[in-house]
Coordinates of C-alpha atoms in Angstrom, one line a residue:
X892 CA 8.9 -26.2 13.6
X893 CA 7.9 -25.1 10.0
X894 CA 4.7 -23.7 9.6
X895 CA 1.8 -25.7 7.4
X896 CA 2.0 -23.7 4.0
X897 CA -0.8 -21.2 3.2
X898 CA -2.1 -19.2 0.5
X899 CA -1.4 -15.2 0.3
X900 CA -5.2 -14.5 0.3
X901 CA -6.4 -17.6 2.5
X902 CA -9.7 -17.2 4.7
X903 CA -10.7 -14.5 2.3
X904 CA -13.9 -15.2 0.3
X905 CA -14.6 -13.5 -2.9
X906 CA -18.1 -14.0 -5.0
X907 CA -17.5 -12.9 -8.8
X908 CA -20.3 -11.2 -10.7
X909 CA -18.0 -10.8 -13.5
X910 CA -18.5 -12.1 -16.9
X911 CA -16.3 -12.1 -20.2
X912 CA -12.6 -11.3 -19.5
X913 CA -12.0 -7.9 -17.6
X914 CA -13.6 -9.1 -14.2
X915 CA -12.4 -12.6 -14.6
X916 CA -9.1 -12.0 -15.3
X917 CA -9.1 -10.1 -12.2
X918 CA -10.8 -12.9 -10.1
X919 CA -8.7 -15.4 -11.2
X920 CA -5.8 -13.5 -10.1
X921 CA -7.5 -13.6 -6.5
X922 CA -8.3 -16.8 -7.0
X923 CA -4.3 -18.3 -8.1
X924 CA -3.4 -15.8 -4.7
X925 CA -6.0 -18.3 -2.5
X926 CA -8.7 -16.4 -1.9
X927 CA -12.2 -18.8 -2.3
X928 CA -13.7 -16.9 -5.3
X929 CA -17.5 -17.8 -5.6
X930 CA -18.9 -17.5 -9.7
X931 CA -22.1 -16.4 -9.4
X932 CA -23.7 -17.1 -12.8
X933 CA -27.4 -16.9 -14.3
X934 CA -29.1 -20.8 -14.3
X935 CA -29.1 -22.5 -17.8
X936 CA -26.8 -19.6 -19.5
X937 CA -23.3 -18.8 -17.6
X938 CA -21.0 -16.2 -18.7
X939 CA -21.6 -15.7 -21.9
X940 CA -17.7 -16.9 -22.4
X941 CA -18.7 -20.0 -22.0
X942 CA -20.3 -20.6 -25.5
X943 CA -18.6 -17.9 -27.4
X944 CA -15.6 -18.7 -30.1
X945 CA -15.9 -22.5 -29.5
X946 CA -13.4 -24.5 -30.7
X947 CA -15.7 -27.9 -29.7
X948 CA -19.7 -28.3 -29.5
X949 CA -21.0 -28.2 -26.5
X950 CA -18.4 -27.3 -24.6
X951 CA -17.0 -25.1 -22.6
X952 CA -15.1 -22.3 -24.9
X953 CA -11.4 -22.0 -24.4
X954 CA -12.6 -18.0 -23.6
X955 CA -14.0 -19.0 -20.4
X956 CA -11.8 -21.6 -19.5
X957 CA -8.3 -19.6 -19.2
X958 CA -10.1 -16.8 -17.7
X959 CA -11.8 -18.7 -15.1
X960 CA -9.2 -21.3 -13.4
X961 CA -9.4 -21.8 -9.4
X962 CA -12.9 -20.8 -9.2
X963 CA -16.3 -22.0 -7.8
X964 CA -19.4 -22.1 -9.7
X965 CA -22.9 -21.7 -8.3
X966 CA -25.9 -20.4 -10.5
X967 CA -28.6 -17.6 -9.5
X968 CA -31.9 -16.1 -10.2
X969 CA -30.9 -12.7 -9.7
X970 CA -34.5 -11.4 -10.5
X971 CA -36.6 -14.2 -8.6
X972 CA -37.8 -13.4 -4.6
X973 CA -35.7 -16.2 -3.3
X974 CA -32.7 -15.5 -5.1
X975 CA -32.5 -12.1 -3.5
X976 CA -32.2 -14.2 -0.2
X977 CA -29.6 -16.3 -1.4
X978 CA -27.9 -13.1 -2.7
X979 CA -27.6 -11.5 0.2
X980 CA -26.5 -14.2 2.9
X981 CA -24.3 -14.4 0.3
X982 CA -22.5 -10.9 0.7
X983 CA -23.0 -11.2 4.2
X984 CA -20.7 -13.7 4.2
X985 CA -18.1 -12.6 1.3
X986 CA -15.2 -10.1 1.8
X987 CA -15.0 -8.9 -1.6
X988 CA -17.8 -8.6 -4.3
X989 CA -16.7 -8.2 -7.8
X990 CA -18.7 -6.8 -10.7
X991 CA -18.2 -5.6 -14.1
X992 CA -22.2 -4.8 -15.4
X993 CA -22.6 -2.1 -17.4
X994 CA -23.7 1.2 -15.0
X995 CA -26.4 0.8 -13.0
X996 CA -27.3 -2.9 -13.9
X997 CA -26.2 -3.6 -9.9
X998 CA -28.6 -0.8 -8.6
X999 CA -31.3 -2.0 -10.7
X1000 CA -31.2 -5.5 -9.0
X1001 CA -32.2 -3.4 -5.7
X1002 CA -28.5 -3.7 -4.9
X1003 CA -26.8 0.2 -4.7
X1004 CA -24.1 0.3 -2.3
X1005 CA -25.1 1.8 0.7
X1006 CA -27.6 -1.9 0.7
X1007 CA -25.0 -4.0 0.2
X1008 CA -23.1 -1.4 3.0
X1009 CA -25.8 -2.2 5.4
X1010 CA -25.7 -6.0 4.8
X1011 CA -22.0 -6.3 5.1
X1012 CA -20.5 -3.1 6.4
X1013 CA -16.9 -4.9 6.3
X1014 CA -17.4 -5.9 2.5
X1015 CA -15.0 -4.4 -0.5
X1016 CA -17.1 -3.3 -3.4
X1017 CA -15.2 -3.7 -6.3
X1018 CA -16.3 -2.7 -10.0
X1019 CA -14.8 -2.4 -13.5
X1020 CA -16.6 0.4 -15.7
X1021 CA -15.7 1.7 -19.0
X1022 CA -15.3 5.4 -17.8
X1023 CA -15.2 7.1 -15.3
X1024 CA -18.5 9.9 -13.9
X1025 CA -19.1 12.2 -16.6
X1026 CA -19.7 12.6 -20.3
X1027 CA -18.5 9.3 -21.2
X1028 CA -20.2 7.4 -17.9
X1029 CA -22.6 5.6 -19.6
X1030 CA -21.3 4.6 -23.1
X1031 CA -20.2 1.0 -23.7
X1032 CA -16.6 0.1 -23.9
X1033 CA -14.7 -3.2 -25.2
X1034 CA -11.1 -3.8 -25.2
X1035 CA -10.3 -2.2 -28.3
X1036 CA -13.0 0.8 -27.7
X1037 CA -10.6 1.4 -24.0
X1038 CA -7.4 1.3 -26.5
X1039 CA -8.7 4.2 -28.6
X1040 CA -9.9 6.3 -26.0
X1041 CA -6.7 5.9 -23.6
X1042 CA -4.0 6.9 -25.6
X1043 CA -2.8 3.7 -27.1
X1044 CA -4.4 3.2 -31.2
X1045 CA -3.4 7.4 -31.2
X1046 CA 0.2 6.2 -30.6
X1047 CA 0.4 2.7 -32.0
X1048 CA 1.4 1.7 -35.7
X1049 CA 3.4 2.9 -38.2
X1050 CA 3.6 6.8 -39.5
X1051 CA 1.7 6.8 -42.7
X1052 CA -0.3 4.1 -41.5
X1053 CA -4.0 4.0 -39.6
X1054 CA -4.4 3.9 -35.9
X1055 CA -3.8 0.1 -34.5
X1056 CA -4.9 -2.3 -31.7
X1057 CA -2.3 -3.7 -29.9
X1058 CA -2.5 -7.8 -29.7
X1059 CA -1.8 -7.1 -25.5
X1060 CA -5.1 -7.1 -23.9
X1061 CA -4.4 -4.1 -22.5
X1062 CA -8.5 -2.7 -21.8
X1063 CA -9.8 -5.9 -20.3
X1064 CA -6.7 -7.8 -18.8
X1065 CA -5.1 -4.6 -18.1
X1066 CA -8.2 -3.1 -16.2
X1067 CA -8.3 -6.7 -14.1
X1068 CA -4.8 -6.1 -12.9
X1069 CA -5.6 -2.7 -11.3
X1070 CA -8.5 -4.1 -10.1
X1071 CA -6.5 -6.2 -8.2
X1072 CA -4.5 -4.2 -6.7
X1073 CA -7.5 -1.7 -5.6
X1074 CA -9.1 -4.7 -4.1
X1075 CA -5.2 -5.8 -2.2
X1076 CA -5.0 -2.7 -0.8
X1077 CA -8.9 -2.3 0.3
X1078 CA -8.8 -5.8 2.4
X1079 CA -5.3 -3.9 3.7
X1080 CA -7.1 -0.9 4.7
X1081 CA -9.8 -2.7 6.4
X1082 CA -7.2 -4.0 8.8
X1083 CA -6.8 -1.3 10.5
X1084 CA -10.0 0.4 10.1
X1085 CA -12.9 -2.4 10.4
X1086 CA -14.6 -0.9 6.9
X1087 CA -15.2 -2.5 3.5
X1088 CA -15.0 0.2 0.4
X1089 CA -16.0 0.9 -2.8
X1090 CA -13.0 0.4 -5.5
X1091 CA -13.5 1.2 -8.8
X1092 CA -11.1 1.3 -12.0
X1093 CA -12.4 2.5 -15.7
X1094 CA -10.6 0.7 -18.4
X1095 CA -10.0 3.7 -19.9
X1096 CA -8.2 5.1 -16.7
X1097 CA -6.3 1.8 -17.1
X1098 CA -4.9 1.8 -20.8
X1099 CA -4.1 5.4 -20.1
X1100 CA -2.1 4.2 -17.1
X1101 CA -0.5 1.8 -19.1
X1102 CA 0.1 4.6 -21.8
X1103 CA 1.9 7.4 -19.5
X1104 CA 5.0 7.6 -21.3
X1105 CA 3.4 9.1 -25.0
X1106 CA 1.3 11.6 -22.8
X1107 CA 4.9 12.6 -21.1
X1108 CA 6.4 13.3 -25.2
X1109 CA 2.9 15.6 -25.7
X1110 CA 4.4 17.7 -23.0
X1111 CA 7.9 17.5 -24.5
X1112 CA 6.7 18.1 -27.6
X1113 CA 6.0 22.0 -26.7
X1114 CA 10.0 22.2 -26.7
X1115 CA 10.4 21.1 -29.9
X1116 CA 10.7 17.3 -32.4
X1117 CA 11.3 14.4 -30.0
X1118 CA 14.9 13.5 -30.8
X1119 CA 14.6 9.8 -30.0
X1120 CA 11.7 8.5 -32.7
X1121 CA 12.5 8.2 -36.0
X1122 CA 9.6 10.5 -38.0
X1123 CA 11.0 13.0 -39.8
X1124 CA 8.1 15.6 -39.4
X1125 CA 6.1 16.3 -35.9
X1126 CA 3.2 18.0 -35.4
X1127 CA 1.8 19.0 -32.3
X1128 CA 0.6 15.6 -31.1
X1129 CA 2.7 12.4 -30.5
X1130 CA 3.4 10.7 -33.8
X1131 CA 3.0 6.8 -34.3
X1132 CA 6.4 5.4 -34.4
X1133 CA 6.6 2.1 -35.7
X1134 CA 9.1 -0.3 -33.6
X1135 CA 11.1 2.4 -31.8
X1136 CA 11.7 1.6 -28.5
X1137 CA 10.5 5.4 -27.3
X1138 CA 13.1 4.8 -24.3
X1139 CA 16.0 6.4 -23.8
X1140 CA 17.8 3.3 -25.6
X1141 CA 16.8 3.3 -29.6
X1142 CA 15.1 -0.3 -31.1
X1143 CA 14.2 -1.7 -33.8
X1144 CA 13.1 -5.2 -35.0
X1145 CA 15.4 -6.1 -37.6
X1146 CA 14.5 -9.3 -40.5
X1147 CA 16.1 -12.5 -39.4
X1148 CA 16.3 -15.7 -41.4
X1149 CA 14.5 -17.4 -43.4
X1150 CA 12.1 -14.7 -43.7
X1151 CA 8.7 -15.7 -42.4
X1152 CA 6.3 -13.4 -40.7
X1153 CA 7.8 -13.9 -37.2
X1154 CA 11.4 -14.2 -38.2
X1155 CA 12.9 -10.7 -36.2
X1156 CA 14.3 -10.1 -33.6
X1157 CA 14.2 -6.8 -31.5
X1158 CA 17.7 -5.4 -31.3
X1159 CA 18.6 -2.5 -28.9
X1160 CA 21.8 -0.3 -29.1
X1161 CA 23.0 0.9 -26.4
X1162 CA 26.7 3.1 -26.0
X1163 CA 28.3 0.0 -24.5
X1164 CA 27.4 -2.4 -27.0
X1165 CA 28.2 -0.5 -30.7
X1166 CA 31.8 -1.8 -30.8
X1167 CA 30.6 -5.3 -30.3
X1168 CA 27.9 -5.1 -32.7
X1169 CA 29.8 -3.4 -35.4
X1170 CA 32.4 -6.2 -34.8
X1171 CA 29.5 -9.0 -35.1
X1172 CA 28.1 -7.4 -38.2
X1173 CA 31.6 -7.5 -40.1
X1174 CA 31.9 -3.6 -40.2
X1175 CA 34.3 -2.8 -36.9
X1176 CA 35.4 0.6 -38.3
X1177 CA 32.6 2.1 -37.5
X1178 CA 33.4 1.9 -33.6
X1179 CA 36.1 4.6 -33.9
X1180 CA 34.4 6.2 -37.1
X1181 CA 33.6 9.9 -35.7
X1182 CA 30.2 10.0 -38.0
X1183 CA 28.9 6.3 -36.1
X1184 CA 30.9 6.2 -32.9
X1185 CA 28.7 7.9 -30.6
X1186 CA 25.2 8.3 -30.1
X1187 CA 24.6 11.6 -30.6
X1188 CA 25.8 11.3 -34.5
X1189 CA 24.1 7.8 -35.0
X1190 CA 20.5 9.4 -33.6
X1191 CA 20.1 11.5 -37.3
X1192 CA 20.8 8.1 -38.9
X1193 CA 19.1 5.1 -37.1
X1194 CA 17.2 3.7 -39.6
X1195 CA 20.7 3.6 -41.7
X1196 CA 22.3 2.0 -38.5
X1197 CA 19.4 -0.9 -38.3
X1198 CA 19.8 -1.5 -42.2
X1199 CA 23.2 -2.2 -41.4
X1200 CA 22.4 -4.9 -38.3
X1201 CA 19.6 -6.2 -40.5
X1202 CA 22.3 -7.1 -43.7
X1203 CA 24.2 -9.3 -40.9
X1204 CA 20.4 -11.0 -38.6
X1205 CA 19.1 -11.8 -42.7
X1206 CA 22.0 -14.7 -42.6
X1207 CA 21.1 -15.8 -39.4
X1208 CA 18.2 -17.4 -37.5
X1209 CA 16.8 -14.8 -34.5
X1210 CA 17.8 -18.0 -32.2
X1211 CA 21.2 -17.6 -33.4
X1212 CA 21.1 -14.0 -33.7
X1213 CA 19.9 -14.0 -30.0
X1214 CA 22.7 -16.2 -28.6
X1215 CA 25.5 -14.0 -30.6
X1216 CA 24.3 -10.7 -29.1
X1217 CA 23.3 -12.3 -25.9
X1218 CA 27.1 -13.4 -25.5
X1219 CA 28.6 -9.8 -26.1
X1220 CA 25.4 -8.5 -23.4
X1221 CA 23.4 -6.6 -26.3
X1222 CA 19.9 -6.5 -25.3
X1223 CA 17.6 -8.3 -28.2
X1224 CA 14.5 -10.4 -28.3
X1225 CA 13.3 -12.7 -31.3
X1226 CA 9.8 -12.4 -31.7
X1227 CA 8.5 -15.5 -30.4
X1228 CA 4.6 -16.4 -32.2
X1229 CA 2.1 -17.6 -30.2
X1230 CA 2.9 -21.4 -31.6
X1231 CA 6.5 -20.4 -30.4
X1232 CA 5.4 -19.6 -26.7
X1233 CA 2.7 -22.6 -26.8
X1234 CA 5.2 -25.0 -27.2
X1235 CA 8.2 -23.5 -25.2
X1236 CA 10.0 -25.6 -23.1
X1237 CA 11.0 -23.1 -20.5
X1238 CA 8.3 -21.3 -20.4
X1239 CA 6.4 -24.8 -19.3
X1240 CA 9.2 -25.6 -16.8
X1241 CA 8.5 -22.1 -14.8
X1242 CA 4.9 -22.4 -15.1
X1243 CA 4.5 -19.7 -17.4
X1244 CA 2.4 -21.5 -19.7
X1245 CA 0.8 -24.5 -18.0
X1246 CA -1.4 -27.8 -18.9
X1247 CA -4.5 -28.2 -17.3
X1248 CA -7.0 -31.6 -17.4
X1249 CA -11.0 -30.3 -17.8
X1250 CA -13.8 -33.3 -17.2
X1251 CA -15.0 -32.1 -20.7
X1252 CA -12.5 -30.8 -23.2
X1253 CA -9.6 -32.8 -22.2
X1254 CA -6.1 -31.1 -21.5
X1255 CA -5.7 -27.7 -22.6
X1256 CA -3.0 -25.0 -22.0
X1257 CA -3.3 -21.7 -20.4
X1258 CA -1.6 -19.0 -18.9
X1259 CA -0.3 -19.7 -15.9
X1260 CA 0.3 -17.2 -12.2
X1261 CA 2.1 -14.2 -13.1
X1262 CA 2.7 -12.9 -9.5
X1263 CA 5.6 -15.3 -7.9
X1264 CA 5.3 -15.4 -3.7
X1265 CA 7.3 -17.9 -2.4
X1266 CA 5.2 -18.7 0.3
X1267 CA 1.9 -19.0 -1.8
X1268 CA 2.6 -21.4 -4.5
X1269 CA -0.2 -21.6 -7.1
X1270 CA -1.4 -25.0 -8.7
X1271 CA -3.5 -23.9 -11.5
X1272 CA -6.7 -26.1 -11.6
X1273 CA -9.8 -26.2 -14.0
X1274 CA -12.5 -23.6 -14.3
X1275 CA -15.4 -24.8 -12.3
X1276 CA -18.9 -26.4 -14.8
X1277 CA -21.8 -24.5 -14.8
X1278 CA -23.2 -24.2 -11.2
X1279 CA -21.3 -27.1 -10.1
X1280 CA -20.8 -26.0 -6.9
X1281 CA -24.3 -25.1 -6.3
X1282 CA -24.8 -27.7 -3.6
X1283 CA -21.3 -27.4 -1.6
X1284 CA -21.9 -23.5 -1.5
X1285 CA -25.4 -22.7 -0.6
X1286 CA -25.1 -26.2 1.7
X1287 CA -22.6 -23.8 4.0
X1288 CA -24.6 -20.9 4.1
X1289 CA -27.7 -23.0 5.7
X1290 CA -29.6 -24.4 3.3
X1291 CA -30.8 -28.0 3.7
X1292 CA -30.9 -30.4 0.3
X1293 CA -34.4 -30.4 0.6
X1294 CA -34.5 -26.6 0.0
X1295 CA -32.2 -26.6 -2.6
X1296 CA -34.2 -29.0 -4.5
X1297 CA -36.7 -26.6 -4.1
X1298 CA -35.0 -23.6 -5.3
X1299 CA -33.3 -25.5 -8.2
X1300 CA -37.4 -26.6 -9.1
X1301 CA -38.2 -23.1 -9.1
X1302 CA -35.4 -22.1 -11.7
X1303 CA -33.7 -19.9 -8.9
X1304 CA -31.0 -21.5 -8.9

């Protein structure tokens, strides 16, 4: 007899204290893995996603929406008598408790974590900072401030150019996926050991993470120029180098037709696939030439070798550019806009990017799961209203609808 399907993370209750997207990206991973993730929000207000960047008035922002699918919504007076009692059945009935305050905002609340320790000794304690104990503890970081402090503006652009932001969110997002896994492998631990912990990741620890491979060419750079990026001129710290691939494989993204901002494709040459791209670019000699056949001689001239592949893509459409080298097994992407990837038909058909039906807005389209299980198969459903679930929630933990008309007279909740 088959078993009745479940979720990965069913039985296991989460309540979210997040807000804007480092924290809810995070719990909404939990939440497409089937864990019962509780939004704790302030009465009358909400993240303050929810009316920020709106695209219509009045309504729920597209910001808080695709960060916050899968979720319940219940509201909370963190500061009022009563909803300190709420609060705390609350954790005392929650696995996991989320955050991503700015330091000391939790403790301030009365809530450090050897209270929430006693109150729930089995609970996992998980919080997003900026930084990690020391000088830079208490400053404030956003996305962009995480990418400029962990290795990624530093390294990101073009030579003579300034330091950029990449479009990835790589601070907030990035952050939420550790986060994740900190908080997988807490609930794992407490299998065999009976004890909640703390877990903590600082975005800054993240895009650093993310950025380990420029911080292994600093050390490489104390034997000398780094052979496979194209600047001509090194210092002692790791250049900015455009569209190389900074693999062991040289990239580049090369103009495709007819020439609009997004018309490249990224083309990568690898030793294997220079006779069929010198054949495909109507210059086959220089597979046997000795100053382009192998890739020791074509390193010194790459940007020559990409001039030549970009005479031959500027005929072509990256789609047809992509199914030529695709065909002789050259490894190339077109760069696809985000109007390209909206309105993909594959990407819809894996669930990639997905359609979802909100009692307000109407349909809009999101991300979809990234993490495939086949045994826990994700329908992604709409973000919860504000404190919509205030009734179903604080009905389970005890309370009677007489009291919660009480509580939601008193603004608590």
């Amino acid at each position: 007899m088959g078993k009745t399907p479940t979720k990965a993370l069913e039985g296991v209750k989460v309540l979210d204290m997040t807000h804007v997207q480092s924290g809810p990206s995070s719990t909404q991973l939990l939440a497409w893995l089937g864990a019962d993730v509780i939004k704790l929000e302030t009465p009358g207000k909400g993240d303050i996603t929810r009316g920020q960047l709106r695209d219509l008035p009045d309504v729920d922002s597209l910001y808080f929406t695709m960060l916050n699918c899968n979720k319940r919504s219940i509201t909370l007076n963190m500061k009022a008598p009563e909803g300190k009692e709420v609060f705390e059945k609350l954790v005392a009935d929650v696995d996991v408790l989320v955050e991503n305050f700015g330091p000391g905002v939790v403790e301030r609340f009365g809530y450090p974590w050897e209270k929430l320790q006693e109150i729930n000794d089995r609970l996992v304690y998980a919080s997003i900072k900026g930084f990690g104990p020391g000088r830079y503890a208490d400053f404030k970081a956003y996305e962009v401030i995480a990418q400029a402090m962990g290795g990624s503006m530093s390294t990101t652009g073009f030579e003579d150019g300034p330091p950029l932001a990449t479009g990835a969110q790589i601070g907030d997002s990035g952050t939420g996926i550790h986060l994740v896994a900190g908080i997988l492998a807490a609930l794992y631990q407490r299998t065999n050991t009976g004890r909640g912990q703390r877990v903590q990741v600082a975005m800054q620890d993240a895009v650093l993470n993310l950025c380990r491979v420029k911080l292994r060419d600093q050390q490489r750079l104390t034997h000398g120029p780094l052979g496979e990026y194209p600047n001509e001129q090194f210092s002692d710290e790791v250049p900015r180098s455009g569209n190389a691939s900074g693999g062991g494989q040289p990239g580049w993204a090369v103009r495709c037709a007819p020439g609009g901002p997004n018309d490249y494709i990224y083309v990568i040459i690898q030793p294997v696939g220079w006779a069929p791209l010198t054949r495909l670019i109507g210059k086959p000699e220089l597979a046997e030439d000795p100053a382009w056949a192998t890739p020791e001689v074509r390193l010194s001239k790459l940007d020559k070798a990409f001039a030549l592949i970009e005479e031959w893509t500027e005929k072509h459409t990256k789609w047809e550019v992509m199914d030529q080298l695709n065909a002789h097994n050259i490894p190339c992407g077109p760069i696809l806009s985000t109007k390209e990837i909206i309105e993909d038909e594959t990407l819809a058909q894996l669930g990639t990017v997905v359609e979802v039906d909100h009692p307000e807005r109407g349909p809009f389209k999101t991300v979809g799961n990234p993490l495939k299980l086949s045994d826990s198969v994700v329908e992604v459903q709409r973000p919860p209203l504000l404190g919509e679930h205030n009734d179903e929630v604080l009905g389970a933990l005890g309370y009677s609808a007489d009291r919660l008309a009480g509580l939601r007279a008193a603004g608590v909740i």
